[in-house]
């Protein structure tokens, strides 16, 4: 097989890959559109239940800490992949920012120290911090004020919770679409480079 | 070896931090995504979202969007397609993978794939001459 033929085979492979990626992108985009529509519908229902003023930008919190972030990674094909990372109830974020640590009721309540090494009441600060870190996994801190639902009241209608769930799914899908867009762009540039090479070979 | 290890730890730390998702959209779109947990007000009180209302000027949208593009803590920018149309030249000029710009529908304007920057780039990719 000559060099020209090899390039043609590679071009065909890239073209098929590109078509697959575009089809996938199209499907994901349609899913995202329908999920967003559901989310808006749920928001409208909660606006109907709570009143027009209660679901608006006026209710946004004065402090906002993201509970969702995207982690980017370069793939082998030189594209970027996006992965959603959640800090549930913002507790992970709190730790990452070095902010106020959640209260550790265990430290206050412990009157009788346990046996062995854990008896060390005057333990180092690092140990205490470590224990409070473990504490964040307990259900004590559930319902943190970081949850954006709390901006709209304590007892919010079910439809607002549904809207939140829908938009969380949309965020996941958005990360997938961003990864696909990056792959599509990467395939495009590979295809163009190969096409240029093919034209050069034909010109010889 | 130790240097490699330290670099790996540093890389892991950066990966663990992650990037933000920015939103430029109408009130319902922003409210929805903020409910989803993407909102941030940083220490300078700069938000990672812009609620576009009737009074919002195109210049303001463009400036905010460019601000999001230049921030290195933003990984994805979600923008309503009808707003993207207002600043199409800025979106077309952005060719980097990060931040990724995603065009999404709005309540009054359904998504039109023919207007999407990524898909328009794909459209001009093939000519009949290429398949010879």
mmCIF file of C-alpha atoms in Angstrom, chain B residues 8-132:
data_model
loop_
_atom_site.group_PDB
_atom_site.id
_atom_site.type_symbol
_atom_site.label_atom_id
_atom_site.label_comp_id
_atom_site.label_asym_id
_atom_site.label_seq_id
_atom_site.Cartn_x
_atom_site.Cartn_y
_atom_site.Cartn_z
ATOM 1 C CA UNK B 8 2.256 14.991 40.229
ATOM 2 C CA UNK B 9 0.923 16.148 43.595
ATOM 3 C CA UNK B 10 0.643 19.715 42.266
ATOM 4 C CA UNK B 11 -1.189 18.481 39.183
ATOM 5 C CA UNK B 12 -3.577 16.415 41.300
ATOM 6 C CA UNK B 13 -4.276 19.452 43.465
ATOM 7 C CA UNK B 14 -5.149 21.584 40.446
ATOM 8 C CA UNK B 15 -7.334 18.865 38.996
ATOM 9 C CA UNK B 16 -9.150 18.504 42.296
ATOM 10 C CA UNK B 17 -9.979 22.215 42.308
ATOM 11 C CA UNK B 18 -11.721 22.153 38.943
ATOM 12 C CA UNK B 19 -13.063 25.036 36.917
ATOM 13 C CA UNK B 20 -16.303 26.962 37.052
ATOM 14 C CA UNK B 21 -19.261 26.938 34.701
ATOM 15 C CA UNK B 22 -20.297 30.453 33.653
ATOM 16 C CA UNK B 23 -23.778 31.354 32.421
ATOM 17 C CA UNK B 24 -24.966 34.209 30.224
ATOM 18 C CA UNK B 25 -28.695 33.982 29.845
ATOM 19 C CA UNK B 26 -32.184 35.158 30.636
ATOM 20 C CA UNK B 27 -33.506 35.092 34.174
ATOM 21 C CA UNK B 28 -34.961 31.581 34.086
ATOM 22 C CA UNK B 29 -31.861 30.065 32.524
ATOM 23 C CA UNK B 30 -29.605 31.669 35.132
ATOM 24 C CA UNK B 31 -31.965 30.758 37.984
ATOM 25 C CA UNK B 32 -32.037 27.151 36.835
ATOM 26 C CA UNK B 33 -28.282 26.801 36.558
ATOM 27 C CA UNK B 34 -27.705 28.568 39.866
ATOM 28 C CA UNK B 35 -30.135 26.099 41.444
ATOM 29 C CA UNK B 36 -27.970 23.412 39.883
ATOM 30 C CA UNK B 37 -25.049 24.805 41.924
ATOM 31 C CA UNK B 38 -22.871 26.542 39.352
ATOM 32 C CA UNK B 39 -23.050 30.059 40.853
ATOM 33 C CA UNK B 40 -20.072 31.754 42.445
ATOM 34 C CA UNK B 41 -19.402 35.195 43.845
ATOM 35 C CA UNK B 42 -15.656 35.409 44.286
ATOM 36 C CA UNK B 43 -13.765 37.500 46.826
ATOM 37 C CA UNK B 44 -14.047 40.540 44.541
ATOM 38 C CA UNK B 45 -17.822 39.931 44.430
ATOM 39 C CA UNK B 46 -17.564 39.140 40.715
ATOM 40 C CA UNK B 47 -20.240 36.663 39.667
ATOM 41 C CA UNK B 48 -19.756 33.935 37.087
ATOM 42 C CA UNK B 49 -23.142 34.635 35.517
ATOM 43 C CA UNK B 50 -24.981 37.457 33.785
ATOM 44 C CA UNK B 51 -28.749 37.792 33.841
ATOM 45 C CA UNK B 52 -29.640 39.413 30.533
ATOM 46 C CA UNK B 53 -32.719 41.600 30.762
ATOM 47 C CA UNK B 54 -34.404 43.916 28.297
ATOM 48 C CA UNK B 55 -32.285 46.821 29.453
ATOM 49 C CA UNK B 56 -28.957 44.963 29.197
ATOM 50 C CA UNK B 57 -26.882 46.447 26.390
ATOM 51 C CA UNK B 58 -24.966 44.412 23.832
ATOM 52 C CA UNK B 59 -21.761 46.154 24.938
ATOM 53 C CA UNK B 60 -22.309 44.928 28.483
ATOM 54 C CA UNK B 61 -22.939 41.378 27.274
ATOM 55 C CA UNK B 62 -19.832 41.481 25.101
ATOM 56 C CA UNK B 63 -17.681 42.860 27.891
ATOM 57 C CA UNK B 64 -18.901 40.239 30.371
ATOM 58 C CA UNK B 65 -18.427 37.435 27.859
ATOM 59 C CA UNK B 66 -14.887 38.577 27.081
ATOM 60 C CA UNK B 67 -14.265 38.766 30.821
ATOM 61 C CA UNK B 68 -15.360 35.127 31.165
ATOM 62 C CA UNK B 69 -13.126 34.114 28.249
ATOM 63 C CA UNK B 70 -10.108 35.699 29.894
ATOM 64 C CA UNK B 71 -10.700 34.130 33.318
ATOM 65 C CA UNK B 72 -8.619 31.005 33.772
ATOM 66 C CA UNK B 73 -10.944 29.583 36.432
ATOM 67 C CA UNK B 74 -13.801 29.114 33.959
ATOM 68 C CA UNK B 75 -14.043 25.848 32.016
ATOM 69 C CA UNK B 76 -17.416 26.107 30.273
ATOM 70 C CA UNK B 77 -19.525 29.114 29.265
ATOM 71 C CA UNK B 78 -23.217 28.456 28.693
ATOM 72 C CA UNK B 79 -24.948 31.107 26.648
ATOM 73 C CA UNK B 80 -28.482 31.404 25.289
ATOM 74 C CA UNK B 81 -28.342 31.154 21.532
ATOM 75 C CA UNK B 82 -30.270 34.379 20.931
ATOM 76 C CA UNK B 83 -27.715 36.226 23.089
ATOM 77 C CA UNK B 84 -24.880 34.451 21.276
ATOM 78 C CA UNK B 85 -26.304 35.870 18.049
ATOM 79 C CA UNK B 86 -25.769 39.393 19.413
ATOM 80 C CA UNK B 87 -22.060 38.783 19.955
ATOM 81 C CA UNK B 88 -21.465 36.236 17.198
ATOM 82 C CA UNK B 89 -18.203 37.832 16.092
ATOM 83 C CA UNK B 90 -16.692 37.313 19.565
ATOM 84 C CA UNK B 91 -17.822 33.685 19.722
ATOM 85 C CA UNK B 92 -16.548 32.940 16.214
ATOM 86 C CA UNK B 93 -13.183 34.455 17.088
ATOM 87 C CA UNK B 94 -12.820 32.132 20.090
ATOM 88 C CA UNK B 95 -11.198 28.942 18.822
ATOM 89 C CA UNK B 96 -9.660 27.556 22.020
ATOM 90 C CA UNK B 97 -11.043 24.428 23.685
ATOM 91 C CA UNK B 98 -11.040 26.005 27.151
ATOM 92 C CA UNK B 99 -13.315 27.654 28.037
ATOM 93 C CA UNK B 100 -15.755 25.702 25.901
ATOM 94 C CA UNK B 101 -18.685 27.792 24.699
ATOM 95 C CA UNK B 102 -22.031 25.994 24.587
ATOM 96 C CA UNK B 103 -25.062 27.544 22.968
ATOM 97 C CA UNK B 104 -28.316 26.597 24.646
ATOM 98 C CA UNK B 105 -31.946 27.419 23.866
ATOM 99 C CA UNK B 106 -33.988 29.980 25.741
ATOM 100 C CA UNK B 107 -37.674 30.010 26.604
ATOM 101 C CA UNK B 108 -38.660 32.219 23.698
ATOM 102 C CA UNK B 109 -36.054 31.051 21.204
ATOM 103 C CA UNK B 110 -35.650 27.340 20.441
ATOM 104 C CA UNK B 111 -32.210 25.960 19.635
ATOM 105 C CA UNK B 112 -31.242 26.175 15.974
ATOM 106 C CA UNK B 113 -28.267 23.989 15.044
ATOM 107 C CA UNK B 114 -27.695 26.021 11.873
ATOM 108 C CA UNK B 115 -26.703 29.027 14.012
ATOM 109 C CA UNK B 116 -24.317 27.160 16.318
ATOM 110 C CA UNK B 117 -20.679 28.214 15.852
ATOM 111 C CA UNK B 118 -19.289 24.676 16.125
ATOM 112 C CA UNK B 119 -21.771 23.236 13.648
ATOM 113 C CA UNK B 120 -21.282 26.124 11.215
ATOM 114 C CA UNK B 121 -17.551 25.409 11.248
ATOM 115 C CA UNK B 122 -18.349 21.765 10.430
ATOM 116 C CA UNK B 123 -20.540 22.822 7.536
ATOM 117 C CA UNK B 124 -17.709 24.388 5.601
ATOM 118 C CA UNK B 125 -15.380 21.456 6.165
ATOM 119 C CA UNK B 126 -16.079 19.368 3.061
ATOM 120 C CA UNK B 127 -16.138 20.187 -0.616
ATOM 121 C CA UNK B 128 -16.900 17.730 -3.440
ATOM 122 C CA UNK B 129 -13.303 18.179 -4.549
ATOM 123 C CA UNK B 130 -12.063 16.586 -1.319
ATOM 124 C CA UNK B 131 -13.723 13.241 -2.092
ATOM 125 C CA UNK B 132 -11.901 12.648 -5.362
#
